[in-house]
Tab-separated table of C-alpha atoms and ligand atoms in Angstrom:
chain	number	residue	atom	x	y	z
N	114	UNK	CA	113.511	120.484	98.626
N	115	UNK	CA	115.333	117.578	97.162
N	116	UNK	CA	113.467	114.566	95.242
N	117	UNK	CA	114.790	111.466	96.871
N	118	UNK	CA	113.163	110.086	93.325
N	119	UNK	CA	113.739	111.764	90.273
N	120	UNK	CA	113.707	109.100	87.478
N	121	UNK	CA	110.596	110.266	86.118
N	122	UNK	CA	111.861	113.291	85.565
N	123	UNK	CA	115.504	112.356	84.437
N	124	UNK	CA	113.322	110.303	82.050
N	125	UNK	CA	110.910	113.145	80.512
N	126	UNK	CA	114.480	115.034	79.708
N	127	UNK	CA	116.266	111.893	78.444
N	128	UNK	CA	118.858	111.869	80.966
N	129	UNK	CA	120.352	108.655	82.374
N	130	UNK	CA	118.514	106.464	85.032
N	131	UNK	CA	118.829	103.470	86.723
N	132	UNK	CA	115.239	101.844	85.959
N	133	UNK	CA	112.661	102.820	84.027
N	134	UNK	CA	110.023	104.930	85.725
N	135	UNK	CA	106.517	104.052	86.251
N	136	UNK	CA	102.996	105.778	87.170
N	137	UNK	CA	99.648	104.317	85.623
N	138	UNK	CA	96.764	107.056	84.179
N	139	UNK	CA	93.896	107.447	86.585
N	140	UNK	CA	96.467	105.722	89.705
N	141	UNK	CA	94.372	107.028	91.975
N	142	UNK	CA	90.393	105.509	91.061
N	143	UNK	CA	87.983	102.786	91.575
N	144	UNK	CA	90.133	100.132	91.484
N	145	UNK	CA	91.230	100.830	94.594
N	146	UNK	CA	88.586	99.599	97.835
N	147	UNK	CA	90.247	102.721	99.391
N	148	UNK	CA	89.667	105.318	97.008
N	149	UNK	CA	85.673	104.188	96.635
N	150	UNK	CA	85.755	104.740	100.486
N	151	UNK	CA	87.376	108.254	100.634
N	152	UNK	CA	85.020	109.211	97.936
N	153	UNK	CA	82.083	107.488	99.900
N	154	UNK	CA	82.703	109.986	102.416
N	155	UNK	CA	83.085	113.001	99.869
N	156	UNK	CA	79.465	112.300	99.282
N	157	UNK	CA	80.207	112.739	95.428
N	158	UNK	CA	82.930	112.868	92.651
N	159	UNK	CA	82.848	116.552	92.515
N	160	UNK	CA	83.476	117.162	96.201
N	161	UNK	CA	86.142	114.638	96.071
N	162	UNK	CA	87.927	116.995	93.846
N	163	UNK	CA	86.956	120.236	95.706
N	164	UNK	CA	87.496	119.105	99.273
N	165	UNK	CA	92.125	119.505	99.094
N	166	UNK	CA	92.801	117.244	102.108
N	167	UNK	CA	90.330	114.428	101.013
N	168	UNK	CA	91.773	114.847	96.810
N	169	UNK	CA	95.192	114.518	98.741
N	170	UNK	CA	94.384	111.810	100.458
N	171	UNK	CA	93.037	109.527	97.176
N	172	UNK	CA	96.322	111.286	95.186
N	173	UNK	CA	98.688	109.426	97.816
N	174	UNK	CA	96.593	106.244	97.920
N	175	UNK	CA	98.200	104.503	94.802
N	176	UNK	CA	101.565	105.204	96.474
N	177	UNK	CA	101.014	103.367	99.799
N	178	UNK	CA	100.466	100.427	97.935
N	179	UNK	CA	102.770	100.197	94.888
N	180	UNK	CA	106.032	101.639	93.912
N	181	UNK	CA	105.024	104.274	91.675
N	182	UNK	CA	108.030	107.043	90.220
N	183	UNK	CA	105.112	109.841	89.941
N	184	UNK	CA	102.070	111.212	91.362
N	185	UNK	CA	99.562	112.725	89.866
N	186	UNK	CA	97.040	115.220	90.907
N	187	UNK	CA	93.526	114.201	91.970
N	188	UNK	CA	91.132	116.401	89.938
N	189	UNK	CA	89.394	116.154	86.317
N	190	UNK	CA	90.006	118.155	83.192
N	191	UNK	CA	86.506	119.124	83.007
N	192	UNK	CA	87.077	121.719	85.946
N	193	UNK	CA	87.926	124.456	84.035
N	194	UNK	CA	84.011	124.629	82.035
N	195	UNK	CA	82.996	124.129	85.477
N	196	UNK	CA	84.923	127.408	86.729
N	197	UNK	CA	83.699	129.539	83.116
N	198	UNK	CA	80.022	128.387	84.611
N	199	UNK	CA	78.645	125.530	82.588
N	200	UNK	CA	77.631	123.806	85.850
N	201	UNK	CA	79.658	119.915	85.706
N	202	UNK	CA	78.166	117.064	87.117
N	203	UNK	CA	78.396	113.045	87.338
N	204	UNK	CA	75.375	110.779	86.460
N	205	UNK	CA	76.330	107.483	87.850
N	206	UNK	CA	76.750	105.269	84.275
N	207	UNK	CA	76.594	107.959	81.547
N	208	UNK	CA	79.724	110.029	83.281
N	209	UNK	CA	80.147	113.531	83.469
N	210	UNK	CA	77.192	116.652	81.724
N	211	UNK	CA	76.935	120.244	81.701
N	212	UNK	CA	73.802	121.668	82.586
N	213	UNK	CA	74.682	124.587	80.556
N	214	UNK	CA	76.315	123.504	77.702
N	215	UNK	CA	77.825	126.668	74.798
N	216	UNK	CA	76.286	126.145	71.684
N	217	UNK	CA	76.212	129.324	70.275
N	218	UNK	CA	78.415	131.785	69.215
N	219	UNK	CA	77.219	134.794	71.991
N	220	UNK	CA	77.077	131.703	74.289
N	221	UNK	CA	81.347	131.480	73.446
N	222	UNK	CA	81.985	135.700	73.384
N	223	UNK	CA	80.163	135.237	76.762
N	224	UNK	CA	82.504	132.845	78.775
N	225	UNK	CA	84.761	134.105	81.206
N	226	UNK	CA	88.505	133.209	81.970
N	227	UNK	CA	88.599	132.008	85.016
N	228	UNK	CA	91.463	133.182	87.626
N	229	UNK	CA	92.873	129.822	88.868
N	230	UNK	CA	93.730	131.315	92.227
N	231	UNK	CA	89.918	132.255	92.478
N	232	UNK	CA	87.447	129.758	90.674
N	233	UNK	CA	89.883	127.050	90.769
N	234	UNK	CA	91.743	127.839	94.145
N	235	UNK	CA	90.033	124.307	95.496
N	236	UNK	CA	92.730	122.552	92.776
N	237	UNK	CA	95.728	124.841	93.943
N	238	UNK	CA	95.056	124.459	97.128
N	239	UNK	CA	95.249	120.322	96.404
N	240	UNK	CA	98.523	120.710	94.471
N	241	UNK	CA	100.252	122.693	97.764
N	242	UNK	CA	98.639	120.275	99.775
N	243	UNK	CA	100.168	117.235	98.340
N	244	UNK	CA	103.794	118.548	97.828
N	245	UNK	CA	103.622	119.015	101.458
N	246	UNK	CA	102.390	115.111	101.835
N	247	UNK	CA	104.759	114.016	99.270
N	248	UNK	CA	107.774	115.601	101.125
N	249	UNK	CA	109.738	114.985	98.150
N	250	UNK	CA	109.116	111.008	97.759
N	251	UNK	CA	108.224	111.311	93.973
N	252	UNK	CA	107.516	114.570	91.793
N	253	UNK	CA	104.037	115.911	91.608
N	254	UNK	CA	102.132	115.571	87.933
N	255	UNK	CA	99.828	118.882	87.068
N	256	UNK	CA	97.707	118.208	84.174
N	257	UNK	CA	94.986	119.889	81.801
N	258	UNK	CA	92.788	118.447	79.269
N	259	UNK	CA	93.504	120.289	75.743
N	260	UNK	CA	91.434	123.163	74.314
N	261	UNK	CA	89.992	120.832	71.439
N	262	UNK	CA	88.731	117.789	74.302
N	263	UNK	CA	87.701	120.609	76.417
N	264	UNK	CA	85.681	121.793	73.609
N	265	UNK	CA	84.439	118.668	72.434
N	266	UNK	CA	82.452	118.237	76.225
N	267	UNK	CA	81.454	121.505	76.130
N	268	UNK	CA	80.029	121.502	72.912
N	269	UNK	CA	77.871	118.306	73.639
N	270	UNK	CA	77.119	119.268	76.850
N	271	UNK	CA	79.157	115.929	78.049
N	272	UNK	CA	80.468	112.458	76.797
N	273	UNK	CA	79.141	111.835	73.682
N	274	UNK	CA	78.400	108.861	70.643
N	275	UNK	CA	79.470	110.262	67.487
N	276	UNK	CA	79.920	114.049	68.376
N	277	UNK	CA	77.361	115.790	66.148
N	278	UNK	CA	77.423	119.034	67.767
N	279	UNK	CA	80.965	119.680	67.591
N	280	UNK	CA	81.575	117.840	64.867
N	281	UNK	CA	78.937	120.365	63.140
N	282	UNK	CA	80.566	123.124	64.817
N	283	UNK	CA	84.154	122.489	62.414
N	284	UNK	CA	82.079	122.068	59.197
N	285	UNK	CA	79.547	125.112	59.341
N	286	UNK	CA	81.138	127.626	61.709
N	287	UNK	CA	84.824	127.404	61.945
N	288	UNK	CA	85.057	130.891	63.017
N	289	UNK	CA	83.308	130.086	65.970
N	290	UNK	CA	85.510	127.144	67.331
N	291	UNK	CA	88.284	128.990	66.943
N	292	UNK	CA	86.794	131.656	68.817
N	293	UNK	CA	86.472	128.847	71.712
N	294	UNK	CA	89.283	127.309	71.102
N	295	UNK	CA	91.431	130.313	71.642
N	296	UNK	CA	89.674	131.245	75.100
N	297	UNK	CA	90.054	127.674	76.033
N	298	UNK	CA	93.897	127.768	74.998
N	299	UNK	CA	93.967	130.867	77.058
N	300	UNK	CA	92.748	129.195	80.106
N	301	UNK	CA	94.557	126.034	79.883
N	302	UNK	CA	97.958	127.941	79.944
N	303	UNK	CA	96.785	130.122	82.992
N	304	UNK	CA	95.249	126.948	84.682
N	305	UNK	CA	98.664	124.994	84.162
N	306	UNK	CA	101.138	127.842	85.335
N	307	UNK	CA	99.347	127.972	88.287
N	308	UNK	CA	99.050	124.343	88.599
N	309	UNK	CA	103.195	124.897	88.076
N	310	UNK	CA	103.964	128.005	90.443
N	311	UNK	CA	101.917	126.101	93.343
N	312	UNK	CA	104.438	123.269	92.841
N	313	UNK	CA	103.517	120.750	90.364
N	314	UNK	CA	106.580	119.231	88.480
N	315	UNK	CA	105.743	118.475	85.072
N	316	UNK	CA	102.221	119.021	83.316
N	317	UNK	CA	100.613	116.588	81.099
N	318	UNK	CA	97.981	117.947	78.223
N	319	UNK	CA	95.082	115.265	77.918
N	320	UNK	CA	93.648	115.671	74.295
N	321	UNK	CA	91.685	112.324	74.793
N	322	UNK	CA	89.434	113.542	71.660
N	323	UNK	CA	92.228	114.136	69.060
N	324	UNK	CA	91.822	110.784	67.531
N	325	UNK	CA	88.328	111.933	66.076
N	326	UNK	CA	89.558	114.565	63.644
N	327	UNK	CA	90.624	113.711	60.042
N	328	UNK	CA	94.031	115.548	59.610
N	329	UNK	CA	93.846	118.852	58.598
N	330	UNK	CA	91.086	118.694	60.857
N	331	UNK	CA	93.615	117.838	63.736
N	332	UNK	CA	96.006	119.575	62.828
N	333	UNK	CA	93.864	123.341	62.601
N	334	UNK	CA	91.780	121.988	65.932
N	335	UNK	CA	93.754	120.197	68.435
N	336	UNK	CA	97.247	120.389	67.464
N	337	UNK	CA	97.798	124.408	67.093
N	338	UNK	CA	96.054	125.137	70.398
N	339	UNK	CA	97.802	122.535	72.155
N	340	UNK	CA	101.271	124.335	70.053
N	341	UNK	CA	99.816	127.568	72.109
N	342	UNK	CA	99.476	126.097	75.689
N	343	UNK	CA	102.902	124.832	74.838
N	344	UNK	CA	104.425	128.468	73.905
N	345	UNK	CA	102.675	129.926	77.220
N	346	UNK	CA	103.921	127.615	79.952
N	347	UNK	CA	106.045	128.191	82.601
N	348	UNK	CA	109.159	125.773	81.966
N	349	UNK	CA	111.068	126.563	84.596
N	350	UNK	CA	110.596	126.847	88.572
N	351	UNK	CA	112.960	126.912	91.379
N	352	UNK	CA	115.976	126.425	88.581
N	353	UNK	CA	114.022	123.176	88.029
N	354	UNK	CA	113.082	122.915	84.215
N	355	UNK	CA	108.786	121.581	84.714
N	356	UNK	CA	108.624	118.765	81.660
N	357	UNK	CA	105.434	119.220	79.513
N	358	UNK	CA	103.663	116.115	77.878
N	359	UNK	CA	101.311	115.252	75.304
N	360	UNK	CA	98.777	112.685	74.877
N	361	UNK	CA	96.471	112.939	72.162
N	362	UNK	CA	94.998	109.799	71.813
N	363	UNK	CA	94.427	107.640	68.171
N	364	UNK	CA	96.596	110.399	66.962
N	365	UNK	CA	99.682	108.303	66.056
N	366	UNK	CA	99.421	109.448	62.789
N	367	UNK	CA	100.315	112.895	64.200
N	368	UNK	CA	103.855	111.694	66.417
N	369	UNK	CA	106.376	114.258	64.468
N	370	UNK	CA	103.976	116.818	64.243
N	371	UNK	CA	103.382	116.831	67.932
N	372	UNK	CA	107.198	116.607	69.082
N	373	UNK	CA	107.629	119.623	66.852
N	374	UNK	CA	105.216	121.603	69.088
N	375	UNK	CA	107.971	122.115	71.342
N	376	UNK	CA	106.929	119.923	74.113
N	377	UNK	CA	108.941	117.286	76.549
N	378	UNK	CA	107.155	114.248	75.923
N	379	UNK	CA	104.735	112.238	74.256
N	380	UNK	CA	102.089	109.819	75.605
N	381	UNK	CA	101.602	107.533	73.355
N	382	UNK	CA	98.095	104.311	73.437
N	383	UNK	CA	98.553	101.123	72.303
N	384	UNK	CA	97.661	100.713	68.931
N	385	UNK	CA	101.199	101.651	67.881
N	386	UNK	CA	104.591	99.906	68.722
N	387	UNK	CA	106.818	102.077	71.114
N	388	UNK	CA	109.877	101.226	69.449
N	389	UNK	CA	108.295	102.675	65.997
N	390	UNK	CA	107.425	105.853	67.774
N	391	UNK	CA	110.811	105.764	69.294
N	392	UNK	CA	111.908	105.865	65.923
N	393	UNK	CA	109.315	108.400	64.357
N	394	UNK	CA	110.654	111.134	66.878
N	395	UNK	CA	114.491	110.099	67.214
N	396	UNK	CA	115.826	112.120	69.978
N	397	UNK	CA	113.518	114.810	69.530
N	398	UNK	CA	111.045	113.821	72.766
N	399	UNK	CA	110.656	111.038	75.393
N	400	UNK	CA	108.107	108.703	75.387
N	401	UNK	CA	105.284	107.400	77.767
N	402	UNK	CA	103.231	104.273	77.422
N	403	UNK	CA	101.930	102.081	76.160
N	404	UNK	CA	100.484	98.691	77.774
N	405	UNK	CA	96.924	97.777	76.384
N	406	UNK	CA	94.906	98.488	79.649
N	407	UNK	CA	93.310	95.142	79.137
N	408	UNK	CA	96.278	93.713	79.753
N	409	UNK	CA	95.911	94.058	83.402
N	410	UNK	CA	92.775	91.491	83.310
N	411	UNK	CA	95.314	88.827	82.597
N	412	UNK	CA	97.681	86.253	84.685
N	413	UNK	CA	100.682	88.063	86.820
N	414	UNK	CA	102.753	86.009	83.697
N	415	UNK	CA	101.229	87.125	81.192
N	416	UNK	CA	101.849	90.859	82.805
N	417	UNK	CA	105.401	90.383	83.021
N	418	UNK	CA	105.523	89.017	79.984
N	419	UNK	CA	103.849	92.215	78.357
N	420	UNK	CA	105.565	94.638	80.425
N	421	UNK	CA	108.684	92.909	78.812
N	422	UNK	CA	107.435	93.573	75.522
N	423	UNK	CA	106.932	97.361	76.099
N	424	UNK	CA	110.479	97.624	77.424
N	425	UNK	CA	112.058	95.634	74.953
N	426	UNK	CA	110.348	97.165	72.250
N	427	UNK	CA	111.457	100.589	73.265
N	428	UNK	CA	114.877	99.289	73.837
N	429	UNK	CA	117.604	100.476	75.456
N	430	UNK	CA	118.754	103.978	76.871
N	431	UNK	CA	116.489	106.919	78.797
N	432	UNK	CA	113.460	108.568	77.739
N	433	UNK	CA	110.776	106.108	78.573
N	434	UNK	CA	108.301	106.518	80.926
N	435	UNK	CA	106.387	103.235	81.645
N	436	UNK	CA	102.668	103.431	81.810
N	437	UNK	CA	99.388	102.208	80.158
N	438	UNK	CA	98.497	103.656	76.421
N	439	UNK	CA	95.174	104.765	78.652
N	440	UNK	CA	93.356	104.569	82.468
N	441	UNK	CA	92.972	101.932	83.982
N	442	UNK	CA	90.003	99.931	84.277
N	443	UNK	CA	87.574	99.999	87.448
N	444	UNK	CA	87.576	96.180	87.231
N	445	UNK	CA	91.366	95.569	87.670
N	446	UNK	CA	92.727	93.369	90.401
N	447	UNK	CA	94.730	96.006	92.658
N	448	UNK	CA	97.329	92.776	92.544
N	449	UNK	CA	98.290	92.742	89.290
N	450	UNK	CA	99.341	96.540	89.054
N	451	UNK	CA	101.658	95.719	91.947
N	452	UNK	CA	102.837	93.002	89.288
N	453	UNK	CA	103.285	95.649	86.571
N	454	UNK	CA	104.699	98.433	88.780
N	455	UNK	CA	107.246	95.933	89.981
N	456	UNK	CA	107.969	94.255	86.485
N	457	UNK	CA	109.203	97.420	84.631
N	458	UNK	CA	111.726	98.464	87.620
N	459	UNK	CA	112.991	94.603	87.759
N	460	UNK	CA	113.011	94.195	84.056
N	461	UNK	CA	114.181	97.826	82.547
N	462	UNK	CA	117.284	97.556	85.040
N	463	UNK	CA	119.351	95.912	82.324
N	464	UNK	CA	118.237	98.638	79.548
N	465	UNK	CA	120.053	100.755	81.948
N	466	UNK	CA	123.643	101.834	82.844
D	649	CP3	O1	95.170	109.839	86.578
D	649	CP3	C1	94.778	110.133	87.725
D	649	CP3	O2	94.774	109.336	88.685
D	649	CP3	C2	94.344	111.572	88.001
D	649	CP3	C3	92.974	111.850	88.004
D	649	CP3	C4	92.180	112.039	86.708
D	649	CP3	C5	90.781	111.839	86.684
D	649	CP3	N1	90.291	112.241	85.487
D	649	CP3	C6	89.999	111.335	87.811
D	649	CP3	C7	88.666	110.789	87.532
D	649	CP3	C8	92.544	112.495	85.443
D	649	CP3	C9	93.934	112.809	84.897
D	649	CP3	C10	91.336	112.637	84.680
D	649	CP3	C11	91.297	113.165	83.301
D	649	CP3	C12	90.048	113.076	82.525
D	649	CP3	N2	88.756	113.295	82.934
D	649	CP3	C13	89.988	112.851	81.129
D	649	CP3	C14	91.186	112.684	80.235
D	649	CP3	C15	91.922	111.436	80.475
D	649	CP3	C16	91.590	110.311	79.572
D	649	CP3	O3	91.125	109.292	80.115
D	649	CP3	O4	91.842	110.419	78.374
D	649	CP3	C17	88.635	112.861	80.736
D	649	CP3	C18	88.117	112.619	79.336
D	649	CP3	C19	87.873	113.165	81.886
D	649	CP3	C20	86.394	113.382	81.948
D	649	CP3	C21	85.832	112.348	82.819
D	649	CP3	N3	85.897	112.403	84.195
D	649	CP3	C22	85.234	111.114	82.451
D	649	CP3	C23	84.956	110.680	81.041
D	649	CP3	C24	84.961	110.429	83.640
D	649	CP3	C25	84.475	109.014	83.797
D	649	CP3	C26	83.079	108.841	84.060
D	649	CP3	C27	82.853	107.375	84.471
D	649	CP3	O5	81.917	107.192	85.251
D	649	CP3	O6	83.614	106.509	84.054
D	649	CP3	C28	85.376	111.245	84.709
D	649	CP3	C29	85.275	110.941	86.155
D	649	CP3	C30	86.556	110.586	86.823
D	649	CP3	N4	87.688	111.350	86.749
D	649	CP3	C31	86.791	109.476	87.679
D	649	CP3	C32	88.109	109.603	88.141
D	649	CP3	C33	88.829	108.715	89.113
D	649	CP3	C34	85.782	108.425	88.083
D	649	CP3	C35	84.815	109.122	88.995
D	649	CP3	C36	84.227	108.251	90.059
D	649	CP3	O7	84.832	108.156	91.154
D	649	CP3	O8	83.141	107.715	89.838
């Protein structure tokens, strides 16, 4: 089937395109009067994600409304603990907990690998699902959190404050994350070549917990797993080459390192200036980000006039993908994304061609 929209992924591979592409993280989420309604009728978060028509449905909801370059699949990272048995669930205010969280080392030697056809067929299913929907308008985005985030939730049993468990974990018994981290590396790469042979497009590796580790920390924890998925994936389907990309956030400090892993792309948050990164990494990787999120709270100007920053700041030429340096907030005005979506396709035309 032919993409009657492919700048996303001309962008990933730093070919030419006409405007700079667009998608936002978490697209598809309570900002949106029509995604609290779908999931009012899921009866919960988790069913949301485990019902396929009704995660299609909220995964094509953003794209009704604005005119995104990308969609991305409805689901969560945290489904894979789920499928090894640690039992997710959502507490309304304190997010997402395990009711049986691994904090020993049998509890690690005794987790299995899930098959992603089997445990997670409800998230395969959603990915044929929407290709179907999609019908070629945009590409589809498959994503997995990274072995050392995975970990981290694991570990504490859900989100945490200052990550003593884990944390505790690195200092005392190395041997033992490792032993999780490599199972979770394991199951990330099967997880995301299914994710890929049941049609997503390009992958995206969330390792929203990097920014915790001091560097050789990072670098032993997060960044060699992530080096693994990377080396296991499936980069090719249909003739099609399937872009990977990174985002470990607060790990700017980490930007060569991480385009040496072998991936596509980097995501990059907003505490660093695209055009620097663009520099860091040379032609090496594209780049995604990086609007503050808070940035959406403001006036449609003051939008354009920060989506103009972004774009100016990268500069010229392919291999930027626009989007916030993190999700959106629940709060934001529906309105003003429309603003942003439609400021970086107006204003990136001239940085093209
Ligand atoms: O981007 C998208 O639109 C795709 C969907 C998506 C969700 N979660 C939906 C979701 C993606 C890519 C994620 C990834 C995810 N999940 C991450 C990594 C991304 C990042 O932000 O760095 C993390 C850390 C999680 C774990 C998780 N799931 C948290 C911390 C929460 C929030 C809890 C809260 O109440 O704020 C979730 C729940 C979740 N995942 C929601 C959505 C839309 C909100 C659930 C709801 O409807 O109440």
């Amino acid at each position: 089937m032919t993409l009657k929209n492919d700048r996303f992924l001309k962008a990933l591979l730093r070919q030419p395109v006409d405007r700079t592409p667009v998608w936002i993280m978490r697209q598809a989420g309570r900002y949106l009067p029509e995604y609290r309604a779908t999931r009012e009728k899921a009866g919960s978060f988790m069913q949301l994600c485990q019902t396929p028509e009704l995660a299609c449905e909220v995964t094509l909801q953003p794209l009704e409304r604005f005119e995104l370059d990308a969609a991305i699949l409805f689901s969560d990272i945290l489904t894979i603990p789920d499928a090894m048995g640690l039992e997710l669930y959502f507490t309304t205010g304190e997010g997402p907990a395990f009711r049986k969280p691994v904090q020993t080392r049998a509890a690690v030697d005794a987790l299995p690998l899930p098959d992603p056809e089997q445990e997670l067929r409800y998230v395969m299913d959603a990915v044929r699902l929407i290709r179907r929907e999609l019908d070629g308008r945009v590409p589809l985005i498959g994503f997995s959190g990274s072995p050392w985030t995975l970990a981290t939730y694991m570990v504490e049993g859900g989100s945490s404050k200052n990550f003593s468990r884990i944390k505790g974990l690195l200092f005392d018994e190395p041997e033992t994350a490792h032993r999780l981290l490599e199972k979770l590396a394991r199951a990330v790469a099967d997880y995301l070549n299914a994710q890929i042979a049941a049609g997503a497009q390009a992958v995206m590796i969330f390792d929203t917990w990097g920014g915790l580790l001091m560097p050789e920390h990072f670098r032993t924890f997060s960044l060699a797993y992530m080096q693994r998925v990377v080396e296991q994936l499936q980069r090719e389907r249909d003739g099609q080459p399937v872009p990977v990309i990174l985002f470990s956030k607060g790990a700017d400090g980490h930007l060569e390192a991480m385009a040496d892993t072998g991936c596509d792309a980097l995501g990059v948050d907003w505490t660093i200036e695209i055009g620097q990164a663009r520099t860091r990494v040379g032609d090496r990787v594209a780049l995604q980000g990086n609007l503050d999120p808070s940035a959406l709270y403001a006036s449609p100007e003051t939008i354009r006039r920060e989506v103009q920053k972004v774009l100016q700041s990268f500069g010229p030429g392919s291999g930027h993908v626009f989007n916030l340096g993190h999700g959106i907030h629940p709060e934001i005005n529906p309105e003003h994304v429309k603003v942003l979506v439609d400021a970086v396709h107006e204003l990136s035309a001239p940085l093209h061609g």
